[in-house]
Short mmCIF file of C-alpha atoms in Angstrom, two decimals:
data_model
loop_
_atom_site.label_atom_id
_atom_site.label_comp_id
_atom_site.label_asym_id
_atom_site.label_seq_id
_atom_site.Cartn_x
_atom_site.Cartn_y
_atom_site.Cartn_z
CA UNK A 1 -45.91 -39.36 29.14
CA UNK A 2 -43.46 -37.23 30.99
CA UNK A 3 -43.44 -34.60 28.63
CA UNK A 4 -46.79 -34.02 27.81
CA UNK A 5 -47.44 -31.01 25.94
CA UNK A 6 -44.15 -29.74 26.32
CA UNK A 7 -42.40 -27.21 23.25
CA UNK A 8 -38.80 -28.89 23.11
CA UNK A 9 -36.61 -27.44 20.62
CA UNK A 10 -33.43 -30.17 20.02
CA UNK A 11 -30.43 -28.72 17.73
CA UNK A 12 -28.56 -31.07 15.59
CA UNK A 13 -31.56 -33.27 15.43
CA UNK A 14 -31.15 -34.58 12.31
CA UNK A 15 -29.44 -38.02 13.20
CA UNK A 16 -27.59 -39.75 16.24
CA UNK A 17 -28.47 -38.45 19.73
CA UNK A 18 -30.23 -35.54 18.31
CA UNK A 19 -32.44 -38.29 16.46
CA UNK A 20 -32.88 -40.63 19.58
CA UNK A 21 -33.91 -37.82 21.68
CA UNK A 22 -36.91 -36.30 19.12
CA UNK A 23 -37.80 -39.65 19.33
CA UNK A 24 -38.00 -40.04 23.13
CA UNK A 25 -39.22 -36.90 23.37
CA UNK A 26 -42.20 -37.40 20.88
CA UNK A 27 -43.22 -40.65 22.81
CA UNK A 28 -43.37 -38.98 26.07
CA UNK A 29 -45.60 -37.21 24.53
CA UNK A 30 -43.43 -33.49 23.45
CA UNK A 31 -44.18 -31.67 20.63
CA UNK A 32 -40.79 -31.82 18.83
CA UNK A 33 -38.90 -28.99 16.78
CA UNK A 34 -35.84 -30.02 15.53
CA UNK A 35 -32.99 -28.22 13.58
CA UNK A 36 -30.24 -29.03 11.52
CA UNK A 37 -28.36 -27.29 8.69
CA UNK A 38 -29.12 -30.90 6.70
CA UNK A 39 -32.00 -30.37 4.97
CA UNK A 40 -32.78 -33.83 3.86
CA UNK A 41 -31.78 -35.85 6.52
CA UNK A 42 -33.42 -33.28 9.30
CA UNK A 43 -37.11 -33.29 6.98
CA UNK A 44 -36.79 -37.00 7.04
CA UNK A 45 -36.57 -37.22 10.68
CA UNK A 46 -39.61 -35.50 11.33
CA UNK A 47 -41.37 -37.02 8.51
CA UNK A 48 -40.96 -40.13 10.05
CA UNK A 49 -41.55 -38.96 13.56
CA UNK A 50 -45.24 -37.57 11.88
CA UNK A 51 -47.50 -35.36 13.90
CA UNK A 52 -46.43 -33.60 16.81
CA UNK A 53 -42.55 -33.30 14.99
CA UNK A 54 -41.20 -30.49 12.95
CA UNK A 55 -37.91 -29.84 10.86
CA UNK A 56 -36.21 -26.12 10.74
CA UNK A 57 -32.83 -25.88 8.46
CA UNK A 58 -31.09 -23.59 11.11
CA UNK A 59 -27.23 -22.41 11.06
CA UNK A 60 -26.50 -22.52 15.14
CA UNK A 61 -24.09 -20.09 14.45
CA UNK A 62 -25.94 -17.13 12.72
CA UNK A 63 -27.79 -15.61 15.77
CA UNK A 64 -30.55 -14.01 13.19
CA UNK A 65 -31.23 -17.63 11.68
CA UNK A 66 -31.49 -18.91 15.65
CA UNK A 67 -33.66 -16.15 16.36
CA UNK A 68 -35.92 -16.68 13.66
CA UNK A 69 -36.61 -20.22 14.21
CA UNK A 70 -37.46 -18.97 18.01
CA UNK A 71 -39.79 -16.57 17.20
CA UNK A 72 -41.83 -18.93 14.49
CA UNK A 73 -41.88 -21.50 17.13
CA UNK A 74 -43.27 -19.26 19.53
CA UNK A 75 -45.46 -17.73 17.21
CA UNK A 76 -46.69 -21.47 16.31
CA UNK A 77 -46.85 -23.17 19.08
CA UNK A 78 -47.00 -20.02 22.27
CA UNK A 79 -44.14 -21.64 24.40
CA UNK A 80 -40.67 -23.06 24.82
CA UNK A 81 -40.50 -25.37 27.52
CA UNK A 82 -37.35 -27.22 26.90
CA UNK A 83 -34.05 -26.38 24.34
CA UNK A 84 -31.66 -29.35 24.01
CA UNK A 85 -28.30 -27.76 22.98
CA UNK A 86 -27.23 -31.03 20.79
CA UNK A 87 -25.93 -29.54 17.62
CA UNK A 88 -21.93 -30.14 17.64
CA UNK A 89 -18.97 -30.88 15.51
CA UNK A 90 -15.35 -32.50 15.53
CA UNK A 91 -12.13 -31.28 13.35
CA UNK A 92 -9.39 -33.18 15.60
CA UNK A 93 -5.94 -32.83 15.20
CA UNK A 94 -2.93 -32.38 17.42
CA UNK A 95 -1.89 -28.81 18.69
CA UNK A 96 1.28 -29.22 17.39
CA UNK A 97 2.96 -31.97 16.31
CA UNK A 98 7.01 -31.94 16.39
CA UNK A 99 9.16 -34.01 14.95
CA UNK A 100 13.27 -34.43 13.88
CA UNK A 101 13.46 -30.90 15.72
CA UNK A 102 10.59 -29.05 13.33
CA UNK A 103 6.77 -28.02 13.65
CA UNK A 104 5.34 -30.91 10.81
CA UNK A 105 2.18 -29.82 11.41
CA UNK A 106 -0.53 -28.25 14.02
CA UNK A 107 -4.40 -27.28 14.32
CA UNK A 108 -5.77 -24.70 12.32
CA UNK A 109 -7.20 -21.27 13.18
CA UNK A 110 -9.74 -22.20 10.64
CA UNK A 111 -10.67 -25.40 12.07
CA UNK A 112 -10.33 -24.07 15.82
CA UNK A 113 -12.67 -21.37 14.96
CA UNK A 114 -15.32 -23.66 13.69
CA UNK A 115 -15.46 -25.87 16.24
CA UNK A 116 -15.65 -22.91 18.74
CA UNK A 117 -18.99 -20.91 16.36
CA UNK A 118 -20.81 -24.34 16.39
CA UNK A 119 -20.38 -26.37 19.98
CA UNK A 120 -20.14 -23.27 21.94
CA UNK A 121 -20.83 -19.91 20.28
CA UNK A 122 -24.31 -21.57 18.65
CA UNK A 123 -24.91 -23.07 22.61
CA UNK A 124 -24.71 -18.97 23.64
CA UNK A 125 -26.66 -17.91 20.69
CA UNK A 126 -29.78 -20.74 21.11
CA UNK A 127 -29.96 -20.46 24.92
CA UNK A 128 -29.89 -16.40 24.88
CA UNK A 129 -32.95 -16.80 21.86
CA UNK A 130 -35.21 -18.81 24.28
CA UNK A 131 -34.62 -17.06 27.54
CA UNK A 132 -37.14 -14.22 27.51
CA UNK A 133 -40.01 -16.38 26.40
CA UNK A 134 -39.24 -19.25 29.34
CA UNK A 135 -38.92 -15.84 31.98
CA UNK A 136 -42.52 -14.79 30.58
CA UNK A 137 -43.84 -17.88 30.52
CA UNK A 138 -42.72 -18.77 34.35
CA UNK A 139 -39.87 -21.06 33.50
CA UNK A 140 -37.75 -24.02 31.46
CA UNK A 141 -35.29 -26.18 31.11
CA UNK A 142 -32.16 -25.99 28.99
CA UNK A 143 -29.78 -28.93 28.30
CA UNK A 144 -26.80 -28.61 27.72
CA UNK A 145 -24.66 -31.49 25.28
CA UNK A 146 -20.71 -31.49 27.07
CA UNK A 147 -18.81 -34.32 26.62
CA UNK A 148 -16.44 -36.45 28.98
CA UNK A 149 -13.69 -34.52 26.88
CA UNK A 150 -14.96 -31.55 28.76
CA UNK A 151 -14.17 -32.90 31.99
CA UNK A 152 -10.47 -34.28 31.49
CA UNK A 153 -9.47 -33.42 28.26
CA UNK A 154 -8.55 -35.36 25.79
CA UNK A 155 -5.77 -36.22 22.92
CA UNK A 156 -5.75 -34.28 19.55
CA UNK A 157 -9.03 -32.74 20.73
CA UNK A 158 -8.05 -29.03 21.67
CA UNK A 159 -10.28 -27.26 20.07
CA UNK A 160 -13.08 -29.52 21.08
CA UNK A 161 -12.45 -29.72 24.68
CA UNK A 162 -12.32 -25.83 25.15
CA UNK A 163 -16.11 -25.67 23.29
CA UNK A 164 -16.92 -29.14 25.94
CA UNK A 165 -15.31 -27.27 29.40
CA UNK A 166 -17.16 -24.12 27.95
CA UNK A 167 -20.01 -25.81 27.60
CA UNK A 168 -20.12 -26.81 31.53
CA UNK A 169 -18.71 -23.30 32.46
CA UNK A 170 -21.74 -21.80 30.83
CA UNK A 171 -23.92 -24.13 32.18
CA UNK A 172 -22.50 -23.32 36.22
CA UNK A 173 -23.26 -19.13 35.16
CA UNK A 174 -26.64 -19.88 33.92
CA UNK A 175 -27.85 -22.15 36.60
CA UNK A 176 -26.59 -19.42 38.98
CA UNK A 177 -28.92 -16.68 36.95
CA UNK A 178 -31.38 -17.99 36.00
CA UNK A 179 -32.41 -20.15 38.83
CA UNK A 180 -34.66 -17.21 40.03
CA UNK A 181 -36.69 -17.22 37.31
CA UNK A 182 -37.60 -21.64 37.67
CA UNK A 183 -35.05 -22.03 34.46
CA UNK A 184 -33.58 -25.24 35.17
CA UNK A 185 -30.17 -25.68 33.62
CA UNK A 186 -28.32 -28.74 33.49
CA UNK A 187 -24.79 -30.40 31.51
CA UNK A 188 -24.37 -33.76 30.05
CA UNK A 189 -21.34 -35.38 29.08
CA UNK A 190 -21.68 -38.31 27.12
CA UNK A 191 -18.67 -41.41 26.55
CA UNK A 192 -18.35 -42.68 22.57
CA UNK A 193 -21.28 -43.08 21.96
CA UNK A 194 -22.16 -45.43 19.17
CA UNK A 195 -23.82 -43.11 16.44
CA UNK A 196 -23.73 -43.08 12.73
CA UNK A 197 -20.58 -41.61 12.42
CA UNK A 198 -18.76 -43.48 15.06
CA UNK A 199 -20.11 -46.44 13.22
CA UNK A 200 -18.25 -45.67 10.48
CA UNK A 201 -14.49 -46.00 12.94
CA UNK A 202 -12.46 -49.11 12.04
CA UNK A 203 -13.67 -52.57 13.55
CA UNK A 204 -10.86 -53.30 16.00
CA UNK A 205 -11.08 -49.39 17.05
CA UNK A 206 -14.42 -49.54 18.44
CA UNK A 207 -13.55 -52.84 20.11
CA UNK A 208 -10.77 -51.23 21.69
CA UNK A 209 -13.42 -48.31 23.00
CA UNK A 210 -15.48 -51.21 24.72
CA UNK A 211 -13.10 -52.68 26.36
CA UNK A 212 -12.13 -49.84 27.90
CA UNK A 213 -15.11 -49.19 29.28
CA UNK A 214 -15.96 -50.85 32.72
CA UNK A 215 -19.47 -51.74 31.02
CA UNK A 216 -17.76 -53.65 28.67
CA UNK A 217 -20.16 -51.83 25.63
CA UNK A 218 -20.34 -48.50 24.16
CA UNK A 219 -23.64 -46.39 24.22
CA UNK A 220 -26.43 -46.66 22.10
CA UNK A 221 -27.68 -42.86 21.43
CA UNK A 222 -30.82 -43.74 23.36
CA UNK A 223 -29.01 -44.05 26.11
CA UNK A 224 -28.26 -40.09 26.19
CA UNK A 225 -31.86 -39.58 24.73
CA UNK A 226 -33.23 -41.47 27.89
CA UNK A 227 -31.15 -38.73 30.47
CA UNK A 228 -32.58 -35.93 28.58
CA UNK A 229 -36.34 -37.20 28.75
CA UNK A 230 -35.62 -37.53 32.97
CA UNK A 231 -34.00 -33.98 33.00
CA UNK A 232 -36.58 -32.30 30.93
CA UNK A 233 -39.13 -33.44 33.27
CA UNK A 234 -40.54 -32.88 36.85
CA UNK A 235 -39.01 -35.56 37.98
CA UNK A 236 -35.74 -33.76 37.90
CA UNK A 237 -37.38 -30.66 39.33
CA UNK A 238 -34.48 -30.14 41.88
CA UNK A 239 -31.43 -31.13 39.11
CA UNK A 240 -29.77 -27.81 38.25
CA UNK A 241 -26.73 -26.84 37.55
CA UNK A 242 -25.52 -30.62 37.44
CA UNK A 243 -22.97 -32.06 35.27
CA UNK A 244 -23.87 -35.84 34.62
CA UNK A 245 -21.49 -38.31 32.70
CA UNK A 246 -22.94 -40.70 30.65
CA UNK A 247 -20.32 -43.18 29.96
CA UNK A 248 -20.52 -46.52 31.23
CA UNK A 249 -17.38 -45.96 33.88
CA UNK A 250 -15.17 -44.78 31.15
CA UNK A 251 -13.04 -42.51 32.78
CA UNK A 252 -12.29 -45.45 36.08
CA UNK A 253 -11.27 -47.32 33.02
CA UNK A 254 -8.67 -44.80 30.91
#
């Protein structure tokens, strides 16, 4: 019962590591908020989590939806002890793709945009929200989701990578501010991870994944859940700033 008692807020909790970690969270003994912009599936998550678990349909994005889900849970509950910055999305593509001496095709504004408002404009919006309440309270932690695409880049993935280095820039600035005021502040960069969506990736794909991995398996969204539940606790009282990969020796093996 590390986390007795504690107010964690966890964006994108609605499925995959967002799930995994209300659910570690809860049995450490948190009191769980969790937002997502699905309705359904984020309702269903906390309905099945039961007491001590509660579902907001938030918009990351839209700092005046972010702000008030802050202020009810603060109004509810008196505290924020812990924000999990989870909520992210994917619209891969190459930068520019060339071919027979012509542009065929290349990323989007629209779909570099996106990506940008959700993984790291929403990660600015939710962390600013909190702040003042951890300050009065006498402190926090905030967790930050990278990605191991933040620390090397990775192919067809521009627009992700600059919200995942982002991510770990911001994290570096606000570990440096915020220190002062017992805010903890820490990055995680997770490998594939096998969630519901990778799930859905071609057999012989995902095999190709594993064996690339010095593990020899991909990781199970606990896995990522089970980080967060150490860094949200005392026992991490002296982890800040830190940027910890979570990917079975992927990048030795790429």
């Amino acid at each position: 019962m590390r986390l007795i008692d504690k107010v964690c807020l966890i964006t994108g909790g609605a499925a995959g590591i967002g799930k995994a970690t209300a659910e570690k969270f809860l049995a450490e003994g948190a009191r769980v908020v969790i937002c997502d912009l699905d309705s359904d599936a984020g309702q269903a998550v906390a309905d099945e989590l039961g007491n001590g678990a509660a579902f907001y349909k938030v918009n990351v994005t839209e700092r005046a939806d972010v702000q008030a889900w802050v202020d009810d849970v603060i109004e509810t509950f008196g505290r924020v002890d812990v924000l999990v910055n989870n909520a992210g999305i994917t619209r891969d593509g190459l930068f520019v793709k060339f071919k027979d001496g012509e542009v065929v095709s290349q990323m989007s504004e629209t779909d570099f945009d996106l990506v940008l408002n959700v993984n790291l404009k929403g990660v600015f919006n939710c962390t600013q929200a909190v702040i003042p309440q951890m300050i009065k309270q006498g402190g926090g932690v905030i967790l930050n989701a990278s990605s191991i695409v933040g620390l090397y880049g990775n192919f067809g993935q521009t627009n992700y990578a600059a919200t995942k280095f982002g991510v770990i820039g911001m994290t570096k600035t606000w570990s440096r501010e915020l220190g002062r005021y017992n805010i903890r502040v820490n990055a995680v960069c997770p490998g594939f991870i096998l969630t519901e969506m990778v799930k859905k990736m071609p057999e012989k794909i995902l095999e190709g994944l594993a064996a690339k991995t010095p593990l020899g398996r991909m990781g199970q969204p606990e896995d990522v859940a089970n980080l967060y539940a150490w860094l949200a606790s005392d026992e991490a009282s002296y982890i800040h700033g830190a940027t910890i990969s979570i990917d079975g020796g992927m990048v030795l093996g790429t």
